[in-house]
């Protein structure tokens, strides 16, 4: 007897092949039979009457590292059809840690973008974190990257200096330990401290360890605006010199200097791939990004951690120099404030100045009778380094060109949210709740991609790129990570003003054979696991 039998589904299997009508049987967490008609008993028969059945989507760029410890069954990701998330991105993995109070406070402050204050960080290494997550029992599968910034913080703290030979050897050794323990690769956030203190030589040495194990190195590049092209060339150089598999996170043509240049950017990537560099990238389908407020401040002033940045902002002389650089930029860092004077920066999460949530920094500055840079400094000090924003950065034309590239995968760049507990972010970027349905609306509904093409890129292509065996396709013997899409397709219900709205269109969702959504409603069960790369 089968456990579940999906009857007369329009199966889009994730391989890119045309969909077909078929029955799909599930037993012991796996797909055991696919046929035009399956005869035999089943504990539950689910007639689909031609609704699309496909592999669950893979969110290759996620930050649910802590939010799934706060609440194990939130709805923001599963109602998008997501069954697997790649976490530990942007150098932000919550391991390794030093369990010393001052160090841990500093590290959590730097990782405020992923943090949930109610969750105690009472682990030290990959193994202990993994055990805690397994005990929590998340509703999605998780593939874990270790953060370059987390490793560097353990070895060197927040020092703005080049790693010595001994320190670099220690970093490589820590990385190798994590890869042996099951980490899928390494990530770096070269827009954040302490990651941006690492030079290309340091990153190449780490990439050579990645190449040895056949894993992946993901890059939040060193600059997405004025230094975009130089930053992409750095990733290409690291991939070329290390022979590692490299991946650029949330690729975009951001800033006034790059608008309309996506074709030029993709040509550089295509040329590198043709040369032999093993390179891919991902995207979320919005013209706005999101990050923490610290991104507004020049890298040099982050040395020592967030507390030191706040201290410097309280020093009038240093504050004046910070504001000057915020408005003018520096040789290796481009300004956010200077491009649009805060008109494109919307506050989404603060604890003290809650009246600022949903408002542009330019508006706040007018109310406070100061410059946008001064308003950002005041927010940073009053919020003690914590706070998040949405940044409107790019054009739809550039985004669409990047999204349709054959080497583009997709992610939410967001935390899993929306369960029975109080929300951990009151006004997050809408990508948290809507990225994959927006992909469907933007590209399938418009005819720019077929459903088969989009599903392939969000499932099998992502699984192969990140080394997931027996996942990402509807095949006999594969794990039963399955999504059933209703006849109207997927629809995002959120927007920037009301971002915490569950997407619509997922009729059924199954994770490792556990049915989590039935008839469009959560069942209450969770089937997620911690995965390993092959």
mmCIF file of C-alpha atoms in Angstrom, residues 21-275:
data_model
loop_
_atom_site.group_PDB
_atom_site.id
_atom_site.type_symbol
_atom_site.label_atom_id
_atom_site.label_comp_id
_atom_site.label_asym_id
_atom_site.label_seq_id
_atom_site.Cartn_x
_atom_site.Cartn_y
_atom_site.Cartn_z
ATOM 1 C CA UNK A 21 -0.389 13.852 -17.058
ATOM 2 C CA UNK A 22 0.635 11.101 -14.622
ATOM 3 C CA UNK A 23 0.030 9.539 -11.222
ATOM 4 C CA UNK A 24 2.720 9.824 -8.536
ATOM 5 C CA UNK A 25 2.993 7.467 -5.553
ATOM 6 C CA UNK A 26 4.893 8.249 -2.344
ATOM 7 C CA UNK A 27 6.037 5.839 0.348
ATOM 8 C CA UNK A 28 8.564 6.199 3.212
ATOM 9 C CA UNK A 29 9.392 9.753 2.209
ATOM 10 C CA UNK A 30 10.305 8.945 -1.380
ATOM 11 C CA UNK A 31 8.693 8.917 -4.791
ATOM 12 C CA UNK A 32 8.267 5.215 -5.515
ATOM 13 C CA UNK A 33 6.306 5.175 -8.773
ATOM 14 C CA UNK A 34 5.348 7.478 -11.632
ATOM 15 C CA UNK A 35 3.025 6.201 -14.349
ATOM 16 C CA UNK A 36 0.142 7.259 -16.546
ATOM 17 C CA UNK A 37 -2.054 5.255 -14.194
ATOM 18 C CA UNK A 38 -1.095 3.619 -10.910
ATOM 19 C CA UNK A 39 -3.306 0.854 -9.617
ATOM 20 C CA UNK A 40 -3.160 -0.207 -6.010
ATOM 21 C CA UNK A 41 -4.235 0.876 -2.572
ATOM 22 C CA UNK A 42 -3.042 4.041 -0.862
ATOM 23 C CA UNK A 43 -3.597 5.405 2.627
ATOM 24 C CA UNK A 44 -4.549 8.711 1.014
ATOM 25 C CA UNK A 45 -5.534 9.353 -2.590
ATOM 26 C CA UNK A 46 -5.283 12.964 -3.750
ATOM 27 C CA UNK A 47 -6.970 13.672 -7.101
ATOM 28 C CA UNK A 48 -5.320 16.655 -8.796
ATOM 29 C CA UNK A 49 -7.365 16.886 -11.998
ATOM 30 C CA UNK A 50 -4.508 18.314 -14.048
ATOM 31 C CA UNK A 51 -3.042 20.693 -11.472
ATOM 32 C CA UNK A 52 0.729 21.122 -11.760
ATOM 33 C CA UNK A 53 2.811 18.813 -9.558
ATOM 34 C CA UNK A 54 6.513 19.699 -9.489
ATOM 35 C CA UNK A 55 9.538 19.471 -7.213
ATOM 36 C CA UNK A 56 9.513 21.847 -4.281
ATOM 37 C CA UNK A 57 11.492 25.017 -4.958
ATOM 38 C CA UNK A 58 15.039 25.511 -3.702
ATOM 39 C CA UNK A 59 15.781 28.911 -2.165
ATOM 40 C CA UNK A 60 19.511 29.144 -2.864
ATOM 41 C CA UNK A 61 19.970 32.376 -0.927
ATOM 42 C CA UNK A 62 18.215 32.415 2.434
ATOM 43 C CA UNK A 63 18.865 33.799 5.928
ATOM 44 C CA UNK A 64 16.585 31.619 8.085
ATOM 45 C CA UNK A 65 19.528 30.485 10.235
ATOM 46 C CA UNK A 66 18.011 31.793 13.475
ATOM 47 C CA UNK A 67 14.376 32.429 12.593
ATOM 48 C CA UNK A 68 13.730 28.675 12.252
ATOM 49 C CA UNK A 69 15.040 28.223 15.803
ATOM 50 C CA UNK A 70 12.594 30.903 16.962
ATOM 51 C CA UNK A 71 9.687 29.169 15.221
ATOM 52 C CA UNK A 72 9.994 25.902 13.319
ATOM 53 C CA UNK A 73 6.839 26.110 11.184
ATOM 54 C CA UNK A 74 6.478 29.606 9.727
ATOM 55 C CA UNK A 75 4.521 30.131 6.538
ATOM 56 C CA UNK A 76 6.423 32.713 4.484
ATOM 57 C CA UNK A 77 8.573 30.184 2.624
ATOM 58 C CA UNK A 78 6.347 27.101 2.371
ATOM 59 C CA UNK A 79 3.450 29.098 0.924
ATOM 60 C CA UNK A 80 5.833 30.048 -1.888
ATOM 61 C CA UNK A 81 6.388 26.339 -2.625
ATOM 62 C CA UNK A 82 9.860 26.273 -1.070
ATOM 63 C CA UNK A 83 10.995 22.951 0.404
ATOM 64 C CA UNK A 84 14.755 23.592 0.721
ATOM 65 C CA UNK A 85 16.717 26.650 1.839
ATOM 66 C CA UNK A 86 20.455 27.290 1.553
ATOM 67 C CA UNK A 87 21.445 29.222 4.688
ATOM 68 C CA UNK A 88 24.675 30.702 6.032
ATOM 69 C CA UNK A 89 24.866 33.192 3.150
ATOM 70 C CA UNK A 90 26.751 36.518 2.985
ATOM 71 C CA UNK A 91 29.332 35.304 5.506
ATOM 72 C CA UNK A 92 26.572 35.329 8.142
ATOM 73 C CA UNK A 93 26.611 31.739 9.446
ATOM 74 C CA UNK A 94 25.967 31.637 13.217
ATOM 75 C CA UNK A 95 28.933 29.301 13.612
ATOM 76 C CA UNK A 96 31.721 28.920 14.516
ATOM 77 C CA UNK A 97 31.320 30.924 17.718
ATOM 78 C CA UNK A 98 33.448 31.774 20.725
ATOM 79 C CA UNK A 99 31.334 31.391 23.852
ATOM 80 C CA UNK A 100 32.774 34.447 25.567
ATOM 81 C CA UNK A 101 30.245 37.111 26.480
ATOM 82 C CA UNK A 102 31.833 40.216 24.919
ATOM 83 C CA UNK A 103 32.877 38.402 21.722
ATOM 84 C CA UNK A 104 29.475 36.778 21.299
ATOM 85 C CA UNK A 105 27.681 40.094 21.846
ATOM 86 C CA UNK A 106 29.845 41.703 19.185
ATOM 87 C CA UNK A 107 29.250 38.899 16.702
ATOM 88 C CA UNK A 108 25.482 38.884 17.237
ATOM 89 C CA UNK A 109 25.462 42.634 16.736
ATOM 90 C CA UNK A 110 27.206 42.168 13.379
ATOM 91 C CA UNK A 111 24.697 39.474 12.420
ATOM 92 C CA UNK A 112 21.648 41.519 13.447
ATOM 93 C CA UNK A 113 20.198 41.020 9.950
ATOM 94 C CA UNK A 114 19.631 37.304 10.680
ATOM 95 C CA UNK A 115 19.326 37.461 14.455
ATOM 96 C CA UNK A 116 16.260 36.947 16.638
ATOM 97 C CA UNK A 117 16.880 38.283 20.133
ATOM 98 C CA UNK A 118 14.688 35.651 21.799
ATOM 99 C CA UNK A 119 16.937 32.801 20.611
ATOM 100 C CA UNK A 120 19.954 32.048 22.848
ATOM 101 C CA UNK A 121 23.135 31.368 20.876
ATOM 102 C CA UNK A 122 24.286 28.562 23.147
ATOM 103 C CA UNK A 123 26.320 26.526 20.661
ATOM 104 C CA UNK A 124 29.927 26.873 19.538
ATOM 105 C CA UNK A 125 30.407 24.846 16.397
ATOM 106 C CA UNK A 126 28.700 23.424 13.332
ATOM 107 C CA UNK A 127 27.827 20.142 15.023
ATOM 108 C CA UNK A 128 26.109 21.726 18.022
ATOM 109 C CA UNK A 129 24.184 24.174 15.822
ATOM 110 C CA UNK A 130 23.108 21.367 13.504
ATOM 111 C CA UNK A 131 21.898 19.299 16.481
ATOM 112 C CA UNK A 132 19.899 22.254 17.816
ATOM 113 C CA UNK A 133 18.266 22.814 14.428
ATOM 114 C CA UNK A 134 17.448 19.125 14.027
ATOM 115 C CA UNK A 135 15.823 19.177 17.466
ATOM 116 C CA UNK A 136 13.761 22.205 16.428
ATOM 117 C CA UNK A 137 12.396 20.222 13.462
ATOM 118 C CA UNK A 138 12.094 22.883 10.724
ATOM 119 C CA UNK A 139 9.426 22.734 8.032
ATOM 120 C CA UNK A 140 12.004 22.951 5.215
ATOM 121 C CA UNK A 141 15.216 21.156 4.355
ATOM 122 C CA UNK A 142 18.351 23.143 5.132
ATOM 123 C CA UNK A 143 21.718 23.153 3.394
ATOM 124 C CA UNK A 144 24.325 24.946 5.499
ATOM 125 C CA UNK A 145 27.169 27.183 4.347
ATOM 126 C CA UNK A 146 29.857 28.336 6.767
ATOM 127 C CA UNK A 147 30.601 32.051 6.719
ATOM 128 C CA UNK A 148 34.019 33.463 5.874
ATOM 129 C CA UNK A 149 33.189 36.361 8.192
ATOM 130 C CA UNK A 150 32.381 33.966 11.017
ATOM 131 C CA UNK A 151 35.681 32.132 10.553
ATOM 132 C CA UNK A 152 37.643 35.387 10.308
ATOM 133 C CA UNK A 153 35.957 36.748 13.445
ATOM 134 C CA UNK A 154 37.102 33.664 15.389
ATOM 135 C CA UNK A 155 40.677 33.917 14.128
ATOM 136 C CA UNK A 156 41.198 37.692 13.875
ATOM 137 C CA UNK A 157 38.239 39.449 15.423
ATOM 138 C CA UNK A 158 37.343 42.664 13.600
ATOM 139 C CA UNK A 159 40.895 43.803 12.868
ATOM 140 C CA UNK A 160 41.360 45.716 9.633
ATOM 141 C CA UNK A 161 44.527 44.000 8.562
ATOM 142 C CA UNK A 162 45.854 41.308 6.278
ATOM 143 C CA UNK A 163 45.910 37.776 7.661
ATOM 144 C CA UNK A 164 49.338 36.415 8.537
ATOM 145 C CA UNK A 165 50.437 33.093 7.093
ATOM 146 C CA UNK A 166 49.588 31.397 10.404
ATOM 147 C CA UNK A 167 46.150 33.049 10.592
ATOM 148 C CA UNK A 168 45.350 32.118 6.998
ATOM 149 C CA UNK A 169 46.381 28.540 7.693
ATOM 150 C CA UNK A 170 44.074 28.528 10.723
ATOM 151 C CA UNK A 171 41.162 29.850 8.669
ATOM 152 C CA UNK A 172 41.706 27.180 6.023
ATOM 153 C CA UNK A 173 41.874 24.514 8.724
ATOM 154 C CA UNK A 174 38.580 25.682 10.288
ATOM 155 C CA UNK A 175 36.951 25.670 6.859
ATOM 156 C CA UNK A 176 38.171 22.150 6.175
ATOM 157 C CA UNK A 177 36.782 20.962 9.515
ATOM 158 C CA UNK A 178 33.366 22.362 8.589
ATOM 159 C CA UNK A 179 33.413 20.777 5.154
ATOM 160 C CA UNK A 180 34.242 17.407 6.703
ATOM 161 C CA UNK A 181 31.382 17.908 9.185
ATOM 162 C CA UNK A 182 28.902 18.468 6.350
ATOM 163 C CA UNK A 183 28.931 22.152 5.391
ATOM 164 C CA UNK A 184 27.963 22.613 1.747
ATOM 165 C CA UNK A 185 30.574 25.295 1.160
ATOM 166 C CA UNK A 186 31.581 28.752 2.280
ATOM 167 C CA UNK A 187 30.004 32.178 1.826
ATOM 168 C CA UNK A 188 31.447 35.638 2.165
ATOM 169 C CA UNK A 189 29.846 39.046 2.591
ATOM 170 C CA UNK A 190 32.414 41.452 1.189
ATOM 171 C CA UNK A 191 30.150 44.401 1.962
ATOM 172 C CA UNK A 192 30.241 43.637 5.709
ATOM 173 C CA UNK A 193 32.794 43.477 8.517
ATOM 174 C CA UNK A 194 35.001 41.582 9.040
ATOM 175 C CA UNK A 195 34.657 39.927 5.618
ATOM 176 C CA UNK A 196 35.642 43.044 3.670
ATOM 177 C CA UNK A 197 39.035 43.099 5.412
ATOM 178 C CA UNK A 198 39.938 39.854 3.619
ATOM 179 C CA UNK A 199 41.878 40.400 0.386
ATOM 180 C CA UNK A 200 41.806 38.342 -2.811
ATOM 181 C CA UNK A 201 44.779 36.256 -1.705
ATOM 182 C CA UNK A 202 42.931 35.215 1.469
ATOM 183 C CA UNK A 203 39.770 34.389 -0.439
ATOM 184 C CA UNK A 204 41.679 32.413 -3.062
ATOM 185 C CA UNK A 205 43.359 30.304 -0.383
ATOM 186 C CA UNK A 206 39.946 29.461 1.086
ATOM 187 C CA UNK A 207 38.603 28.762 -2.400
ATOM 188 C CA UNK A 208 41.347 26.204 -2.969
ATOM 189 C CA UNK A 209 40.064 24.284 0.067
ATOM 190 C CA UNK A 210 36.580 24.458 -1.443
ATOM 191 C CA UNK A 211 37.914 23.119 -4.754
ATOM 192 C CA UNK A 212 39.586 20.215 -2.966
ATOM 193 C CA UNK A 213 36.199 19.091 -1.628
ATOM 194 C CA UNK A 214 34.170 19.975 -4.735
ATOM 195 C CA UNK A 215 31.905 22.339 -2.797
ATOM 196 C CA UNK A 216 30.749 25.887 -3.577
ATOM 197 C CA UNK A 217 31.947 29.395 -2.658
ATOM 198 C CA UNK A 218 29.175 32.031 -2.672
ATOM 199 C CA UNK A 219 29.975 35.743 -2.814
ATOM 200 C CA UNK A 220 28.122 38.800 -1.670
ATOM 201 C CA UNK A 221 30.520 40.782 -3.807
ATOM 202 C CA UNK A 222 32.688 43.676 -2.628
ATOM 203 C CA UNK A 223 30.502 46.300 -4.277
ATOM 204 C CA UNK A 224 27.200 46.212 -6.165
ATOM 205 C CA UNK A 225 27.219 49.816 -7.364
ATOM 206 C CA UNK A 226 30.249 51.981 -8.300
ATOM 207 C CA UNK A 227 32.639 49.023 -7.918
ATOM 208 C CA UNK A 228 30.300 46.404 -9.423
ATOM 209 C CA UNK A 229 32.391 45.410 -12.425
ATOM 210 C CA UNK A 230 35.626 45.313 -10.455
ATOM 211 C CA UNK A 231 33.913 43.197 -7.773
ATOM 212 C CA UNK A 232 32.632 40.668 -10.331
ATOM 213 C CA UNK A 233 36.114 40.468 -11.854
ATOM 214 C CA UNK A 234 37.472 39.639 -8.381
ATOM 215 C CA UNK A 235 35.138 36.633 -8.114
ATOM 216 C CA UNK A 236 36.133 35.519 -11.612
ATOM 217 C CA UNK A 237 39.811 35.819 -10.699
ATOM 218 C CA UNK A 238 39.305 33.758 -7.529
ATOM 219 C CA UNK A 239 37.432 31.093 -9.508
ATOM 220 C CA UNK A 240 40.091 31.039 -12.199
ATOM 221 C CA UNK A 241 43.046 30.773 -9.808
ATOM 222 C CA UNK A 242 41.482 28.279 -7.380
ATOM 223 C CA UNK A 243 39.473 26.103 -9.822
ATOM 224 C CA UNK A 244 36.641 26.302 -7.288
ATOM 225 C CA UNK A 245 32.943 26.434 -8.062
ATOM 226 C CA UNK A 246 32.008 30.108 -7.441
ATOM 227 C CA UNK A 247 28.610 31.763 -7.200
ATOM 228 C CA UNK A 248 27.591 35.437 -7.010
ATOM 229 C CA UNK A 249 24.728 36.188 -4.632
ATOM 230 C CA UNK A 250 21.824 38.490 -5.595
ATOM 231 C CA UNK A 251 23.472 39.820 -8.757
ATOM 232 C CA UNK A 252 22.160 43.213 -9.838
ATOM 233 C CA UNK A 253 23.126 46.337 -11.753
ATOM 234 C CA UNK A 254 22.700 48.680 -8.812
ATOM 235 C CA UNK A 255 23.166 52.413 -8.696
ATOM 236 C CA UNK A 256 22.964 55.224 -11.207
ATOM 237 C CA UNK A 257 26.303 54.323 -12.817
ATOM 238 C CA UNK A 258 25.188 50.794 -13.738
ATOM 239 C CA UNK A 259 21.636 51.209 -14.998
ATOM 240 C CA UNK A 260 21.288 49.645 -18.434
ATOM 241 C CA UNK A 261 24.620 47.811 -18.234
ATOM 242 C CA UNK A 262 23.326 44.284 -17.492
ATOM 243 C CA UNK A 263 24.199 43.080 -21.000
ATOM 244 C CA UNK A 264 27.770 44.263 -20.536
ATOM 245 C CA UNK A 265 27.965 42.587 -17.137
ATOM 246 C CA UNK A 266 26.595 39.266 -18.398
ATOM 247 C CA UNK A 267 29.068 39.320 -21.299
ATOM 248 C CA UNK A 268 31.934 39.423 -18.798
ATOM 249 C CA UNK A 269 30.412 36.432 -17.003
ATOM 250 C CA UNK A 270 29.793 34.524 -20.249
ATOM 251 C CA UNK A 271 33.387 35.107 -21.358
ATOM 252 C CA UNK A 272 34.695 33.832 -18.029
ATOM 253 C CA UNK A 273 32.519 30.705 -18.224
ATOM 254 C CA UNK A 274 33.688 30.050 -21.774
ATOM 255 C CA UNK A 275 37.252 30.378 -20.508
#
